[in-house]
């Protein structure tokens, strides 16, 4: 597994486990924001939505938009 | 201080609240009801002669030496077996008593060798002391039939058994029964033929069920059971109280010394974690500290293909600093990182993370707790508000139901297991606690002498969440939840959401049975017992955390405890059994890349600025890399330098091939350790470490107990570990000037609210302190969440079962789970360098008879263990301790390297590796795998040290 593939796997795993949260997209975004280092975040932002579950992809978009927006 | 044996009160302490006053030898004394006359006398400083009594076990009344006279009573009762009564008037020294005692001693001595001058216990022998105390001057008997001249049993590597010196007091038998709970010893024969036996007459100690905990040696009043080291070097002359460096129980020991030579480690009766008990590791397995393979001089090399070159400390620090600076300038500051160790002290750990954050300029610091209890951190912080067990060890005495999940305490946490077993057996008419064990293996505690689990749920590895959710289903749908507790202490809406989820039919035990393989009725009965059996306490270990749903399992456990009201008082709680000595401490000290000491996120401006102001630097507000992320980044070519203190990631982390690829991709790997461990095969700089005997500091055990570690000898390598980190920091230009670890603790206390009241002075006064130690709780906090949760309201989290991505299939049809064994510790770097190898010389693969037969495997056969990650060989042992479809091994031996086989799947929340579930296949083998052969060659090549050639 390459690092990028691993990040996709991790993001999907987080999304699956937070699926029962009241607001899963926000919960996944918060989790990644809290625990991933900046390079990992940059890599997943750059990756696009390929292979990501809808919740994971939405969360990463949310996070990327928040960072880009300052 | 000069040597003083620990005070022996003769009989155990009474816990009664009722006070009783009596008069002993004309002096009044007040003691708790239930105290023996012997103990009452000892408490006022009167020593009544005794032989068969010792305060670790109940009174026995056999030696007849402790006789006293009591006004109004006929005869001369044994003071050990006579409870105090109000107004009692006792005399311990009268002419009649003297005569009786002398007669008794004369009989004892008539059957005891008179070789005191050459005896190992000379000067430290209760029989000798008592002969002196009663004034015995002559033995009139000319006895023909004695039990002298018998063969000694030298079979145990740490202590000898000399039956000729035995006075048949049975203290050893009772210590084995009552303190350790193994019941390995018995008395054979009668009269002159009476003999302590470790099982059958044909058994020696080594061949018996004895677990070498040392309780019998401790209890023996003569030299019958004596440490080989005492035989070799003589009795100690001074002692220093310190803390064991093995597991998370954190036993208090007296290091008993002759000069700078350690004679023996003796468990301390005042130790609040161990209460005078020990195990084979802490008591005996400290020989690694002086092992010839210890590296005592720093070493460096340009490339890992070069031999090592010994250098002086100054050169080592200068070279290390220059390499780190070079890499930082070339690749950027984020190319550097560090790993702290749960084996090191709080102060050392704090300094390593400070070096990374303040010196390297990033947050790339992680700890080996990443690979064990990081899910505990996440799970308990989310649900309760803080990352720690809720109880002290004493709490188990008030438990009515003990639920053990994913832990094997008799092997991993043996001293606490003995206390747990004592509660499970029941005592003094009080029935034992009930036991539920959730574990794929039939661990020893499931069925052991006088203990039988009410329910053993041998689940399929990887289905913890499903089992716990099914238990929650039973508790909620059968109306067994403690809703009053939940309404008062927890968020009711979150509870309702959770209760609705677990109540769904898909979460019933019946529906989940095909997944968990647990009989639904058995699971229902276990859930009912936990919810309704009184005080319910949950103890868990790495069988919970080291899964892809490790954090979910921790939260599922917390949910169960909250739903049943089993939080916030003695006897209940959620108790992570920490693997290594300072896992709790390493986590507390801010070793995780996302949080500062005291579990405050690095992005928390208020917390971060506290550190920035104290340290005079600006800290990066973004979390850093965790260990697996560091290895990925290294393989990607952006992470280039690692300072690794006291941790052997190559052997202990999963998917060895990936770890070695990561390490090989780095330009500067600094290993700071006692030995050239496996990680050092890939290191460029080796900084020799010091043992726990050679340094000052503190460890924090599984019950949040901060305990002093005291230096008893000069570091053989010249520096304590905190000094090594400080000198490296100074070489990098940091202005650090600690002169003692107490100053580091002062800084920790200054910056960490839960440690606010901790200092070395306070620790010396109190012996130990359980955090939080604050203005509100200056003496610490044995039980947490008493009046409410740290986070305010307890939080219920829905934990939906998600199957692991590690699947069995035709190629890999079996599930491998890994664990540890009593005599070895972690990667074995310490215990493999002791006589403990006598018990466990190699890792074995446990396999069920059906699976073994299918593959033609017999016990003792070499087998190849293969997974999608790699393969290794080891020998098989066929046993029904494991269920069909499950195999098990330990990871203590570098030769086996069980982690060649484990994968890099990990916990969804924390990246804690999924050690406990690997799909594997077993096949016959006739030799080491290619990996093992290549690795052995690499190790040999990598461990070469350049030998200086003398100039002509």
PDB file of N, CA and C in Angstrom, chain A residues 1-4 6-7 9-10 13-22 31-43 67, chain B residues 364 378 497 501 548-549 552 594 601 622-626 629 632-633 636 638 658 798 800 802 805 904-911:
ATOM      1  N   UNK A   1       0.845  -1.199   0.000  1.00  0.00           N
ATOM      2  CA  UNK A   1       0.000   0.000   0.000  1.00  0.00           C
ATOM      3  C   UNK A   1       0.886   1.257   0.000  1.00  0.00           C
ATOM      4  N   UNK A   2       0.656   2.168  -0.914  1.00  0.00           N
ATOM      5  CA  UNK A   2       1.418   3.427  -0.878  1.00  0.00           C
ATOM      6  C   UNK A   2       0.859   4.318   0.225  1.00  0.00           C
ATOM      7  N   UNK A   3       1.591   5.367   0.542  1.00  0.00           N
ATOM      8  CA  UNK A   3       1.119   6.280   1.595  1.00  0.00           C
ATOM      9  C   UNK A   3      -0.235   6.874   1.223  1.00  0.00           C
ATOM     10  N   UNK A   4      -0.381   7.214  -0.050  1.00  0.00           N
ATOM     11  CA  UNK A   4      -1.641   7.829  -0.474  1.00  0.00           C
ATOM     12  C   UNK A   4      -2.795   6.832  -0.341  1.00  0.00           C
ATOM     13  N   UNK A   6      -2.894   4.420   1.672  1.00  0.00           N
ATOM     14  CA  UNK A   6      -3.140   4.228   3.098  1.00  0.00           C
ATOM     15  C   UNK A   6      -4.003   5.352   3.664  1.00  0.00           C
ATOM     16  N   UNK A   7      -3.750   6.575   3.226  1.00  0.00           N
ATOM     17  CA  UNK A   7      -4.550   7.704   3.722  1.00  0.00           C
ATOM     18  C   UNK A   7      -6.009   7.562   3.297  1.00  0.00           C
ATOM     19  N   UNK A   9      -7.500   4.742   2.715  1.00  0.00           N
ATOM     20  CA  UNK A   9      -8.025   3.665   3.560  1.00  0.00           C
ATOM     21  C   UNK A   9      -8.374   4.191   4.955  1.00  0.00           C
ATOM     22  N   UNK A  10      -7.466   4.989   5.509  1.00  0.00           N
ATOM     23  CA  UNK A  10      -7.700   5.531   6.857  1.00  0.00           C
ATOM     24  C   UNK A  10      -8.927   6.445   6.876  1.00  0.00           C
ATOM     25  N   UNK A  13     -11.982   4.400   6.739  1.00  0.00           N
ATOM     26  CA  UNK A  13     -12.171   3.688   8.013  1.00  0.00           C
ATOM     27  C   UNK A  13     -12.768   4.639   9.060  1.00  0.00           C
ATOM     28  N   UNK A  14     -12.268   5.858   9.105  1.00  0.00           N
ATOM     29  CA  UNK A  14     -12.800   6.855  10.057  1.00  0.00           C
ATOM     30  C   UNK A  14     -14.274   7.116   9.737  1.00  0.00           C
ATOM     31  N   UNK A  15     -14.557   7.282   8.436  1.00  0.00           N
ATOM     32  CA  UNK A  15     -15.942   7.578   8.030  1.00  0.00           C
ATOM     33  C   UNK A  15     -16.874   6.426   8.394  1.00  0.00           C
ATOM     34  N   UNK A  16     -16.425   5.209   8.186  1.00  0.00           N
ATOM     35  CA  UNK A  16     -17.264   4.050   8.516  1.00  0.00           C
ATOM     36  C   UNK A  16     -17.552   4.012  10.017  1.00  0.00           C
ATOM     37  N   UNK A  17     -16.535   4.283  10.813  1.00  0.00           N
ATOM     38  CA  UNK A  17     -16.719   4.192  12.259  1.00  0.00           C
ATOM     39  C   UNK A  17     -17.477   5.377  12.850  1.00  0.00           C
ATOM     40  N   UNK A  18     -17.501   6.484  12.120  1.00  0.00           N
ATOM     41  CA  UNK A  18     -18.260   7.631  12.624  1.00  0.00           C
ATOM     42  C   UNK A  18     -19.611   7.758  11.913  1.00  0.00           C
ATOM     43  N   UNK A  19     -19.983   6.719  11.180  1.00  0.00           N
ATOM     44  CA  UNK A  19     -21.217   6.790  10.384  1.00  0.00           C
ATOM     45  C   UNK A  19     -22.449   6.992  11.253  1.00  0.00           C
ATOM     46  N   UNK A  20     -22.417   6.504  12.474  1.00  0.00           N
ATOM     47  CA  UNK A  20     -23.588   6.621  13.337  1.00  0.00           C
ATOM     48  C   UNK A  20     -23.609   7.939  14.111  1.00  0.00           C
ATOM     49  N   UNK A  21     -22.607   8.771  13.914  1.00  0.00           N
ATOM     50  CA  UNK A  21     -22.598  10.083  14.581  1.00  0.00           C
ATOM     51  C   UNK A  21     -23.750  10.942  14.029  1.00  0.00           C
ATOM     52  N   UNK A  22     -24.207  11.858  14.845  1.00  0.00           N
ATOM     53  CA  UNK A  22     -25.327  12.703  14.417  1.00  0.00           C
ATOM     54  C   UNK A  22     -24.960  13.530  13.179  1.00  0.00           C
ATOM     55  N   UNK A  31     -12.070  14.862  13.130  1.00  0.00           N
ATOM     56  CA  UNK A  31     -11.101  13.829  13.501  1.00  0.00           C
ATOM     57  C   UNK A  31      -9.798  14.004  12.718  1.00  0.00           C
ATOM     58  N   UNK A  32      -9.928  14.210  11.433  1.00  0.00           N
ATOM     59  CA  UNK A  32      -8.730  14.373  10.594  1.00  0.00           C
ATOM     60  C   UNK A  32      -7.985  15.650  10.978  1.00  0.00           C
ATOM     61  N   UNK A  33      -8.724  16.695  11.236  1.00  0.00           N
ATOM     62  CA  UNK A  33      -8.102  17.956  11.654  1.00  0.00           C
ATOM     63  C   UNK A  33      -7.324  17.768  12.961  1.00  0.00           C
ATOM     64  N   UNK A  34      -7.886  16.973  13.856  1.00  0.00           N
ATOM     65  CA  UNK A  34      -7.283  16.815  15.181  1.00  0.00           C
ATOM     66  C   UNK A  34      -6.049  15.916  15.175  1.00  0.00           C
ATOM     67  N   UNK A  35      -6.038  14.894  14.309  1.00  0.00           N
ATOM     68  CA  UNK A  35      -5.004  13.869  14.450  1.00  0.00           C
ATOM     69  C   UNK A  35      -4.021  13.748  13.283  1.00  0.00           C
ATOM     70  N   UNK A  36      -4.312  14.333  12.153  1.00  0.00           N
ATOM     71  CA  UNK A  36      -3.402  14.166  11.012  1.00  0.00           C
ATOM     72  C   UNK A  36      -2.424  15.328  10.936  1.00  0.00           C
ATOM     73  N   UNK A  37      -1.214  15.022  10.551  1.00  0.00           N
ATOM     74  CA  UNK A  37      -0.215  16.088  10.428  1.00  0.00           C
ATOM     75  C   UNK A  37      -0.457  16.850   9.111  1.00  0.00           C
ATOM     76  N   UNK A  38       0.116  18.027   8.970  1.00  0.00           N
ATOM     77  CA  UNK A  38      -0.205  18.874   7.811  1.00  0.00           C
ATOM     78  C   UNK A  38       0.078  18.197   6.471  1.00  0.00           C
ATOM     79  N   UNK A  39       1.165  17.423   6.388  1.00  0.00           N
ATOM     80  CA  UNK A  39       1.477  16.787   5.102  1.00  0.00           C
ATOM     81  C   UNK A  39       0.423  15.748   4.731  1.00  0.00           C
ATOM     82  N   UNK A  40      -0.020  14.991   5.724  1.00  0.00           N
ATOM     83  CA  UNK A  40      -1.068  13.998   5.450  1.00  0.00           C
ATOM     84  C   UNK A  40      -2.333  14.694   4.950  1.00  0.00           C
ATOM     85  N   UNK A  41      -2.633  15.816   5.577  1.00  0.00           N
ATOM     86  CA  UNK A  41      -3.828  16.570   5.144  1.00  0.00           C
ATOM     87  C   UNK A  41      -3.635  17.061   3.710  1.00  0.00           C
ATOM     88  N   UNK A  42      -2.467  17.618   3.461  1.00  0.00           N
ATOM     89  CA  UNK A  42      -2.216  18.128   2.091  1.00  0.00           C
ATOM     90  C   UNK A  42      -2.352  17.000   1.075  1.00  0.00           C
ATOM     91  N   UNK A  43      -1.818  15.827   1.424  1.00  0.00           N
ATOM     92  CA  UNK A  43      -1.860  14.700   0.487  1.00  0.00           C
ATOM     93  C   UNK A  43      -3.301  14.277   0.191  1.00  0.00           C
ATOM     94  N   UNK A  67      -9.702  25.257   5.292  1.00  0.00           N
ATOM     95  CA  UNK A  67      -8.295  25.681   5.312  1.00  0.00           C
ATOM     96  C   UNK A  67      -8.029  26.729   4.242  1.00  0.00           C
TER      97      UNK A  67
ATOM     98  N   UNK B 364       6.517  16.078  15.768  1.00  0.00           N
ATOM     99  CA  UNK B 364       6.688  14.683  15.364  1.00  0.00           C
ATOM    100  C   UNK B 364       7.234  13.852  16.519  1.00  0.00           C
ATOM    101  N   UNK B 378      -7.907   7.713  23.512  1.00  0.00           N
ATOM    102  CA  UNK B 378      -9.013   8.285  22.720  1.00  0.00           C
ATOM    103  C   UNK B 378     -10.361   7.938  23.345  1.00  0.00           C
ATOM    104  N   UNK B 497     -30.129   7.835  22.459  1.00  0.00           N
ATOM    105  CA  UNK B 497     -29.703   7.504  21.100  1.00  0.00           C
ATOM    106  C   UNK B 497     -28.956   6.173  21.093  1.00  0.00           C
ATOM    107  N   UNK B 501     -30.022   2.442  19.642  1.00  0.00           N
ATOM    108  CA  UNK B 501     -29.154   1.715  18.707  1.00  0.00           C
ATOM    109  C   UNK B 501     -28.900   0.279  19.189  1.00  0.00           C
ATOM    110  N   UNK B 548      -8.639  -3.055  14.810  1.00  0.00           N
ATOM    111  CA  UNK B 548      -9.050  -1.946  13.945  1.00  0.00           C
ATOM    112  C   UNK B 548     -10.186  -1.155  14.591  1.00  0.00           C
ATOM    113  N   UNK B 549     -10.863  -1.776  15.559  1.00  0.00           N
ATOM    114  CA  UNK B 549     -11.878  -1.038  16.330  1.00  0.00           C
ATOM    115  C   UNK B 549     -11.475  -0.939  17.808  1.00  0.00           C
ATOM    116  N   UNK B 552     -13.161   1.981  19.507  1.00  0.00           N
ATOM    117  CA  UNK B 552     -14.606   1.716  19.651  1.00  0.00           C
ATOM    118  C   UNK B 552     -14.845   0.754  20.814  1.00  0.00           C
ATOM    119  N   UNK B 594      -0.273  14.982  19.006  1.00  0.00           N
ATOM    120  CA  UNK B 594      -1.351  15.981  18.937  1.00  0.00           C
ATOM    121  C   UNK B 594      -1.612  16.663  20.271  1.00  0.00           C
ATOM    122  N   UNK B 601      -4.802  19.552  23.627  1.00  0.00           N
ATOM    123  CA  UNK B 601      -4.461  19.524  22.206  1.00  0.00           C
ATOM    124  C   UNK B 601      -3.504  20.655  21.850  1.00  0.00           C
ATOM    125  N   UNK B 622       0.050  22.635  14.781  1.00  0.00           N
ATOM    126  CA  UNK B 622      -0.491  21.483  14.045  1.00  0.00           C
ATOM    127  C   UNK B 622       0.033  20.179  14.638  1.00  0.00           C
ATOM    128  N   UNK B 623      -0.805  19.137  14.691  1.00  0.00           N
ATOM    129  CA  UNK B 623      -0.307  17.856  15.202  1.00  0.00           C
ATOM    130  C   UNK B 623       0.811  17.304  14.326  1.00  0.00           C
ATOM    131  N   UNK B 624       1.688  16.502  14.932  1.00  0.00           N
ATOM    132  CA  UNK B 624       2.788  15.898  14.180  1.00  0.00           C
ATOM    133  C   UNK B 624       2.450  14.488  13.749  1.00  0.00           C
ATOM    134  N   UNK B 625       3.501  13.778  13.357  1.00  0.00           N
ATOM    135  CA  UNK B 625       3.333  12.420  12.834  1.00  0.00           C
ATOM    136  C   UNK B 625       3.306  11.385  13.958  1.00  0.00           C
ATOM    137  N   UNK B 626       2.425  10.407  13.794  1.00  0.00           N
ATOM    138  CA  UNK B 626       2.435   9.247  14.684  1.00  0.00           C
ATOM    139  C   UNK B 626       3.445   8.238  14.136  1.00  0.00           C
ATOM    140  N   UNK B 629       2.836   6.867  10.762  1.00  0.00           N
ATOM    141  CA  UNK B 629       2.901   7.952   9.785  1.00  0.00           C
ATOM    142  C   UNK B 629       4.357   8.351   9.520  1.00  0.00           C
ATOM    143  N   UNK B 632       5.729   5.829   7.121  1.00  0.00           N
ATOM    144  CA  UNK B 632       5.230   6.091   5.768  1.00  0.00           C
ATOM    145  C   UNK B 632       5.971   7.278   5.145  1.00  0.00           C
ATOM    146  N   UNK B 633       6.117   8.327   5.949  1.00  0.00           N
ATOM    147  CA  UNK B 633       6.787   9.527   5.429  1.00  0.00           C
ATOM    148  C   UNK B 633       8.247   9.235   5.102  1.00  0.00           C
ATOM    149  N   UNK B 636       8.387   7.590   1.901  1.00  0.00           N
ATOM    150  CA  UNK B 636       8.139   8.612   0.873  1.00  0.00           C
ATOM    151  C   UNK B 636       9.341   9.543   0.678  1.00  0.00           C
ATOM    152  N   UNK B 638      10.553  11.851   2.906  1.00  0.00           N
ATOM    153  CA  UNK B 638      10.490  13.187   3.506  1.00  0.00           C
ATOM    154  C   UNK B 638      10.761  13.193   5.012  1.00  0.00           C
ATOM    155  N   UNK B 658       7.846  -3.367   6.521  1.00  0.00           N
ATOM    156  CA  UNK B 658       7.554  -1.945   6.325  1.00  0.00           C
ATOM    157  C   UNK B 658       8.376  -1.087   7.290  1.00  0.00           C
ATOM    158  N   UNK B 798     -22.206   5.731  20.231  1.00  0.00           N
ATOM    159  CA  UNK B 798     -22.668   4.559  19.476  1.00  0.00           C
ATOM    160  C   UNK B 798     -21.458   3.893  18.843  1.00  0.00           C
ATOM    161  N   UNK B 800     -20.775   1.020  16.405  1.00  0.00           N
ATOM    162  CA  UNK B 800     -21.309   0.015  15.476  1.00  0.00           C
ATOM    163  C   UNK B 800     -20.180  -0.950  15.106  1.00  0.00           C
ATOM    164  N   UNK B 802     -17.803  -2.954  13.028  1.00  0.00           N
ATOM    165  CA  UNK B 802     -17.296  -2.924  11.651  1.00  0.00           C
ATOM    166  C   UNK B 802     -16.257  -4.041  11.539  1.00  0.00           C
ATOM    167  N   UNK B 805     -10.673  -5.341   8.064  1.00  0.00           N
ATOM    168  CA  UNK B 805     -10.351  -5.591   6.654  1.00  0.00           C
ATOM    169  C   UNK B 805      -9.421  -6.789   6.499  1.00  0.00           C
ATOM    170  N   UNK B 904      -0.184  -4.065   8.636  1.00  0.00           N
ATOM    171  CA  UNK B 904      -0.257  -2.694   9.121  1.00  0.00           C
ATOM    172  C   UNK B 904      -1.677  -2.126   9.086  1.00  0.00           C
ATOM    173  N   UNK B 905      -2.664  -2.976   9.199  1.00  0.00           N
ATOM    174  CA  UNK B 905      -4.000  -2.476   9.516  1.00  0.00           C
ATOM    175  C   UNK B 905      -3.966  -1.926  10.938  1.00  0.00           C
ATOM    176  N   UNK B 906      -4.810  -0.924  11.193  1.00  0.00           N
ATOM    177  CA  UNK B 906      -4.723  -0.301  12.513  1.00  0.00           C
ATOM    178  C   UNK B 906      -6.064   0.259  12.951  1.00  0.00           C
ATOM    179  N   UNK B 907      -6.076   0.652  14.220  1.00  0.00           N
ATOM    180  CA  UNK B 907      -7.279   1.254  14.801  1.00  0.00           C
ATOM    181  C   UNK B 907      -7.686   2.502  14.002  1.00  0.00           C
ATOM    182  N   UNK B 908      -8.975   2.603  13.756  1.00  0.00           N
ATOM    183  CA  UNK B 908      -9.455   3.702  12.911  1.00  0.00           C
ATOM    184  C   UNK B 908      -9.159   5.080  13.512  1.00  0.00           C
ATOM    185  N   UNK B 909      -9.167   5.180  14.841  1.00  0.00           N
ATOM    186  CA  UNK B 909      -9.037   6.503  15.459  1.00  0.00           C
ATOM    187  C   UNK B 909      -7.595   6.868  15.776  1.00  0.00           C
ATOM    188  N   UNK B 910      -6.762   5.869  16.085  1.00  0.00           N
ATOM    189  CA  UNK B 910      -5.435   6.200  16.626  1.00  0.00           C
ATOM    190  C   UNK B 910      -4.270   5.594  15.866  1.00  0.00           C
ATOM    191  N   UNK B 911      -4.545   4.741  14.893  1.00  0.00           N
ATOM    192  CA  UNK B 911      -3.479   4.000  14.194  1.00  0.00           C
ATOM    193  C   UNK B 911      -2.770   2.989  15.094  1.00  0.00           C
TER     194      UNK B 911
END
